[in-house]
């Protein structure tokens, strides 16, 4: 399968480490996801995905695409870069949430190997942590101007609470899914605590007042109130996400396109493109040893996620 006949889904796996996402550097692509997470299955042809993993695994700062610009402070392209990170990072997150829901759903099977499920879930949660750090990389000023203001123009109370795909994985992240007491289960539990810490840290960094758009403006009452399904659709639209019947393999291949673009971006600009250009607002939650490690290992973590999605036979628990 090279592409779906929908006119919307772009799922071609990039054959080289050249930027080919969205038609020009830091552009966007629409994402197509099913309304409910797809059942996990073996890919028809995992070879292109595994080949992409190998290319990205060995990518160094000297091997990137020379045509990918590195925006500087004051460049209009810097705003485009951070808007790309916000939208594409959220798209990656939505796909991760769907894959994670499928992994957790497998735990209900009486014959399920809970340690293997916990291992796979941990890889997905770790990648979710990385996407929080990636989307949360702008300064407060850039966030307010480039991200928060446009979100408020879409809806004055725009809220992540309207994300469709988070609900099925909330019990796991809140520690309400029992996968036993093995090593992998305990590691997953620690990762779920870390993702919550990072989420809080990003919120403190970007909105130090702690007042979200929803808290600031309310959700509307009476004639002004929108049904929840409409709010979820509005939230999807901000992130160019469409709901349609697409199979597991199409979700994976769309995810791979985005991971490829994210890694090329990080390789060119670093996780923090503005590092060293003035004082940064990093709360304590983002400065712990564990979070610093996640920042350094983000590309490697994404490489492991690629391996997980392209794996034909489950690896033994590590």
Coordinates of C-alpha atoms in Angstrom, one line a residue:
X1 CA 0.0 0.0 0.0
X2 CA 1.5 3.3 -1.1
X3 CA -1.4 5.5 -0.4
X4 CA -5.1 5.3 0.3
X5 CA -7.7 6.2 -2.3
X6 CA -9.3 8.9 -0.1
X7 CA -7.6 12.0 -1.5
X8 CA -6.8 12.9 2.1
X9 CA -4.4 10.3 3.5
X10 CA -0.7 10.7 2.8
X11 CA 1.0 7.5 4.1
X12 CA 4.1 7.1 1.9
X13 CA 7.2 6.1 3.9
X14 CA 10.0 8.5 3.0
X15 CA 12.7 6.5 1.2
X16 CA 15.6 8.9 2.1
X17 CA 16.5 11.4 4.9
X18 CA 15.3 14.3 2.8
X19 CA 12.5 16.6 3.8
X20 CA 9.4 15.6 1.8
X21 CA 6.7 16.4 4.4
X22 CA 3.9 18.8 3.6
X23 CA 5.3 20.2 0.3
X24 CA 7.8 22.6 1.9
X25 CA 9.9 22.9 5.1
X26 CA 7.8 23.0 8.3
X27 CA 4.6 22.6 6.4
X28 CA 1.6 20.5 7.6
X29 CA -0.3 17.5 6.4
X30 CA -3.8 16.3 7.3
X31 CA -4.0 13.3 9.5
X32 CA -6.7 10.6 9.1
X33 CA -7.6 8.5 12.2
X34 CA -10.5 6.2 12.9
X35 CA -13.1 7.2 15.4
X36 CA -12.0 4.3 17.6
X37 CA -8.5 2.9 17.9
X38 CA -7.7 0.3 15.3
X39 CA -7.0 -3.3 16.2
X40 CA -3.2 -4.0 16.4
X41 CA -2.0 -6.3 13.7
X42 CA 1.1 -7.3 11.7
X43 CA 2.0 -4.9 9.0
X44 CA 1.8 -6.2 5.4
X45 CA 5.2 -4.8 4.6
X46 CA 7.3 -3.6 7.6
X47 CA 10.5 -3.4 5.6
X48 CA 10.2 0.4 4.6
X49 CA 9.5 1.3 8.2
X50 CA 12.4 -0.7 9.5
X51 CA 14.7 0.8 6.8
X52 CA 13.6 4.3 7.9
X53 CA 14.4 3.4 11.5
X54 CA 17.9 2.4 10.5
X55 CA 18.5 5.7 8.6
X56 CA 17.3 7.8 11.4
X57 CA 19.2 5.8 14.0
X58 CA 22.5 6.7 12.4
X59 CA 21.5 10.3 11.5
X60 CA 24.0 12.9 12.8
X61 CA 24.1 16.6 12.7
X62 CA 26.3 16.5 9.6
X63 CA 24.0 14.1 7.7
X64 CA 20.8 16.1 7.6
X65 CA 19.0 17.6 4.7
X66 CA 21.0 20.7 3.7
X67 CA 17.9 22.3 2.1
X68 CA 16.1 22.4 5.5
X69 CA 16.5 25.9 6.8
X70 CA 17.4 26.7 10.4
X71 CA 15.3 29.8 11.4
X72 CA 16.9 32.5 13.5
X73 CA 15.3 34.9 16.0
X74 CA 13.3 37.4 14.1
X75 CA 12.7 35.2 11.0
X76 CA 9.1 34.7 10.1
X77 CA 10.0 31.0 9.5
X78 CA 10.7 30.7 13.3
X79 CA 6.9 31.1 13.9
X80 CA 6.2 28.5 11.2
X81 CA 8.6 26.1 12.9
X82 CA 6.9 26.3 16.2
X83 CA 3.4 26.1 14.6
X84 CA 4.6 23.0 12.8
X85 CA 5.8 21.6 16.1
X86 CA 2.5 22.3 17.8
X87 CA 0.3 20.8 15.1
X88 CA 2.5 17.9 14.0
X89 CA 3.5 17.0 17.6
X90 CA -0.1 16.8 18.5
X91 CA -0.9 14.7 15.5
X92 CA 1.9 12.3 16.6
X93 CA 0.4 12.3 20.1
X94 CA -3.1 11.4 18.8
X95 CA -1.7 8.5 16.9
X96 CA 0.4 7.3 19.9
X97 CA -2.8 7.5 22.0
X98 CA -4.7 5.3 19.6
X99 CA -1.9 2.7 19.4
X100 CA -1.6 2.8 23.2
X101 CA -5.3 2.2 23.6
X102 CA -5.0 -0.8 21.3
X103 CA -2.1 -2.2 23.4
X104 CA -3.9 -1.7 26.7
X105 CA -7.1 -3.2 25.2
X106 CA -5.0 -6.4 24.6
X107 CA -4.6 -6.7 28.4
X108 CA -8.2 -7.8 28.7
X109 CA -7.4 -11.1 26.9
X110 CA -7.1 -13.9 29.6
X111 CA -4.0 -15.2 27.8
X112 CA -2.3 -11.8 27.6
X113 CA 1.4 -11.5 28.4
X114 CA 1.1 -8.5 30.8
X115 CA 4.9 -7.9 30.9
X116 CA 5.1 -7.6 27.1
X117 CA 2.0 -5.4 27.1
X118 CA 3.6 -3.2 29.8
X119 CA 6.9 -3.0 27.8
X120 CA 5.0 -1.9 24.6
X121 CA 2.9 0.5 26.6
X122 CA 6.0 2.0 28.2
X123 CA 7.6 2.7 24.8
X124 CA 4.4 4.5 23.7
X125 CA 4.1 6.5 26.9
X126 CA 7.8 7.5 26.7
X127 CA 7.2 8.8 23.1
X128 CA 4.2 10.7 24.4
X129 CA 6.5 12.3 27.0
X130 CA 8.8 13.3 24.2
X131 CA 6.0 14.9 22.2
X132 CA 5.1 17.0 25.2
X133 CA 8.7 18.3 25.4
X134 CA 8.7 18.8 21.6
X135 CA 5.4 20.8 21.4
X136 CA 6.3 22.6 24.6
X137 CA 9.6 23.9 23.2
X138 CA 8.7 27.6 22.4
X139 CA 9.2 30.5 24.7
X140 CA 6.3 32.0 26.6
X141 CA 6.2 35.0 24.2
X142 CA 6.2 32.7 21.1
X143 CA 3.6 30.5 22.6
X144 CA 1.3 33.4 23.5
X145 CA 1.6 35.0 20.0
X146 CA 1.9 32.0 17.7
X147 CA -0.1 29.3 19.5
X148 CA -2.4 30.5 22.3
X149 CA -3.8 33.5 20.4
X150 CA -4.8 31.5 17.2
X151 CA -6.3 28.8 19.5
X152 CA -8.4 31.4 21.2
X153 CA -9.6 32.7 17.8
X154 CA -10.8 29.2 17.0
X155 CA -12.7 29.1 20.3
X156 CA -12.2 31.3 23.3
X157 CA -12.3 28.3 25.6
X158 CA -10.2 25.9 23.5
X159 CA -9.2 23.0 25.7
X160 CA -7.2 19.7 25.5
X161 CA -10.2 18.2 27.4
X162 CA -11.8 18.0 24.0
X163 CA -9.2 15.6 22.6
X164 CA -11.1 12.5 21.5
X165 CA -8.3 9.9 21.8
X166 CA -7.2 10.6 25.4
X167 CA -10.2 9.1 27.2
X168 CA -9.3 5.4 26.5
X169 CA -5.8 5.8 27.9
X170 CA -6.7 8.0 30.9
X171 CA -7.1 5.0 33.3
X172 CA -3.6 3.7 32.3
X173 CA -1.9 7.1 32.9
X174 CA -3.8 7.5 36.2
X175 CA -2.6 4.1 37.5
X176 CA -5.9 2.4 37.2
X177 CA -4.9 -0.4 34.8
X178 CA -3.4 -3.5 36.6
X179 CA -0.7 -5.1 34.6
X180 CA 0.8 -7.0 37.5
X181 CA 3.9 -6.4 39.5
X182 CA 6.7 -7.4 37.1
X183 CA 9.7 -5.3 36.1
X184 CA 8.1 -3.9 33.0
X185 CA 4.8 -3.0 34.8
X186 CA 6.8 -1.1 37.4
X187 CA 8.8 0.7 34.8
X188 CA 5.5 1.6 33.0
X189 CA 4.1 3.0 36.3
X190 CA 7.1 5.2 36.7
X191 CA 6.8 6.5 33.1
X192 CA 3.2 7.4 33.7
X193 CA 4.2 9.4 36.7
X194 CA 6.9 11.1 34.6
X195 CA 4.5 12.1 31.8
X196 CA 2.2 13.8 34.3
X197 CA 5.2 15.7 35.7
X198 CA 6.3 16.8 32.3
X199 CA 2.7 17.9 31.4
X200 CA 2.6 20.0 34.5
X201 CA 6.0 21.4 33.8
X202 CA 5.1 22.4 30.3
X203 CA 1.9 24.1 31.6
X204 CA 3.9 26.1 34.1
X205 CA 6.5 27.0 31.6
X206 CA 4.1 28.3 28.9
X207 CA 1.2 29.5 31.1
X208 CA 2.8 30.5 34.4
X209 CA -0.5 32.0 35.6
X210 CA -2.0 28.5 35.5
X211 CA -5.1 29.9 33.9
X212 CA -6.2 27.9 30.7
X213 CA -8.3 29.4 28.0
X214 CA -11.3 27.3 29.4
X215 CA -10.7 28.6 32.9
X216 CA -10.3 32.1 31.6
X217 CA -13.4 32.2 29.4
X218 CA -15.6 29.3 30.5
X219 CA -17.3 26.9 28.1
X220 CA -20.4 28.8 27.4
X221 CA -24.0 28.4 28.6
X222 CA -27.5 28.4 27.2
X223 CA -27.7 29.5 23.6
X224 CA -23.9 29.8 23.3
X225 CA -23.1 26.2 24.5
X226 CA -21.8 23.8 21.8
X227 CA -22.4 20.0 22.1
X228 CA -19.4 18.0 23.2
X229 CA -19.1 16.2 19.8
X230 CA -19.0 19.6 18.1
X231 CA -16.2 20.7 20.5
X232 CA -14.2 17.5 19.8
X233 CA -14.6 18.2 16.1
X234 CA -13.4 21.7 16.5
X235 CA -10.4 20.5 18.4
X236 CA -9.6 17.9 15.7
X237 CA -9.9 20.7 13.0
X238 CA -7.2 22.8 14.8
X239 CA -4.8 19.9 14.3
X240 CA -6.0 19.0 10.8
X241 CA -7.2 15.7 12.0
X242 CA -10.1 13.9 10.2
X243 CA -12.0 10.9 11.3
X244 CA -12.6 8.2 8.7
X245 CA -12.3 4.5 8.4
X246 CA -8.6 3.8 8.0
X247 CA -6.8 0.6 9.0
X248 CA -4.1 0.1 11.5
X249 CA -1.4 0.1 8.9
X250 CA -2.5 3.5 7.5
X251 CA -2.3 4.9 11.1
X252 CA 1.2 3.5 11.5
X253 CA 2.5 4.8 8.2
X254 CA 1.1 8.3 8.8
X255 CA 2.8 8.3 12.2
X256 CA 6.1 7.3 10.5
X257 CA 5.9 10.3 8.1
X258 CA 5.5 12.6 11.1
X259 CA 8.3 11.0 13.1
X260 CA 10.6 11.3 10.1
X261 CA 9.8 15.0 9.9
X262 CA 10.2 15.5 13.6
X263 CA 13.6 13.8 13.7
X264 CA 14.9 15.8 10.8
X265 CA 13.7 19.0 12.5
X266 CA 15.4 18.1 15.8
X267 CA 18.5 17.1 13.9
X268 CA 18.6 20.5 12.2
X269 CA 17.4 22.8 15.1
X270 CA 17.8 20.8 18.3
X271 CA 14.9 20.2 20.7
X272 CA 15.4 23.8 21.9
X273 CA 16.0 26.0 18.8
X274 CA 16.5 29.1 21.0
X275 CA 18.9 27.5 23.5
X276 CA 21.6 30.0 24.6
X277 CA 19.6 33.0 23.2
X278 CA 18.5 34.6 26.5
X279 CA 17.2 33.3 29.8
X280 CA 14.8 30.3 29.4
X281 CA 11.8 29.7 31.6
X282 CA 12.3 26.2 32.8
X283 CA 10.3 25.2 35.9
X284 CA 11.6 22.6 38.4
X285 CA 9.4 19.9 36.9
X286 CA 11.4 20.1 33.6
X287 CA 14.8 20.3 35.2
X288 CA 14.9 16.9 37.0
X289 CA 17.5 14.3 36.0
X290 CA 14.7 12.1 34.5
X291 CA 13.3 14.8 32.3
X292 CA 16.8 15.9 31.1
X293 CA 17.4 12.3 30.2
X294 CA 14.2 12.3 28.2
X295 CA 15.2 15.4 26.3
X296 CA 18.5 13.8 25.3
X297 CA 17.0 10.5 24.4
X298 CA 14.0 11.8 22.4
X299 CA 15.3 10.8 19.0
X300 CA 16.3 7.4 20.3
X301 CA 12.9 6.9 22.0
X302 CA 11.2 7.7 18.6
X303 CA 13.5 5.1 17.0
X304 CA 12.3 2.5 19.5
X305 CA 8.7 3.4 18.7
X306 CA 9.4 2.9 15.0
X307 CA 10.7 -0.6 15.8
X308 CA 7.7 -1.4 17.9
X309 CA 5.2 -0.5 15.2
X310 CA 7.2 -2.3 12.5
X311 CA 8.0 -5.4 14.5
X312 CA 6.7 -8.6 12.9
X313 CA 7.3 -10.9 15.9
X314 CA 7.3 -9.6 19.4
X315 CA 10.7 -9.2 21.0
X316 CA 11.3 -10.9 24.3
X317 CA 10.8 -8.5 27.2
X318 CA 13.9 -6.5 27.9

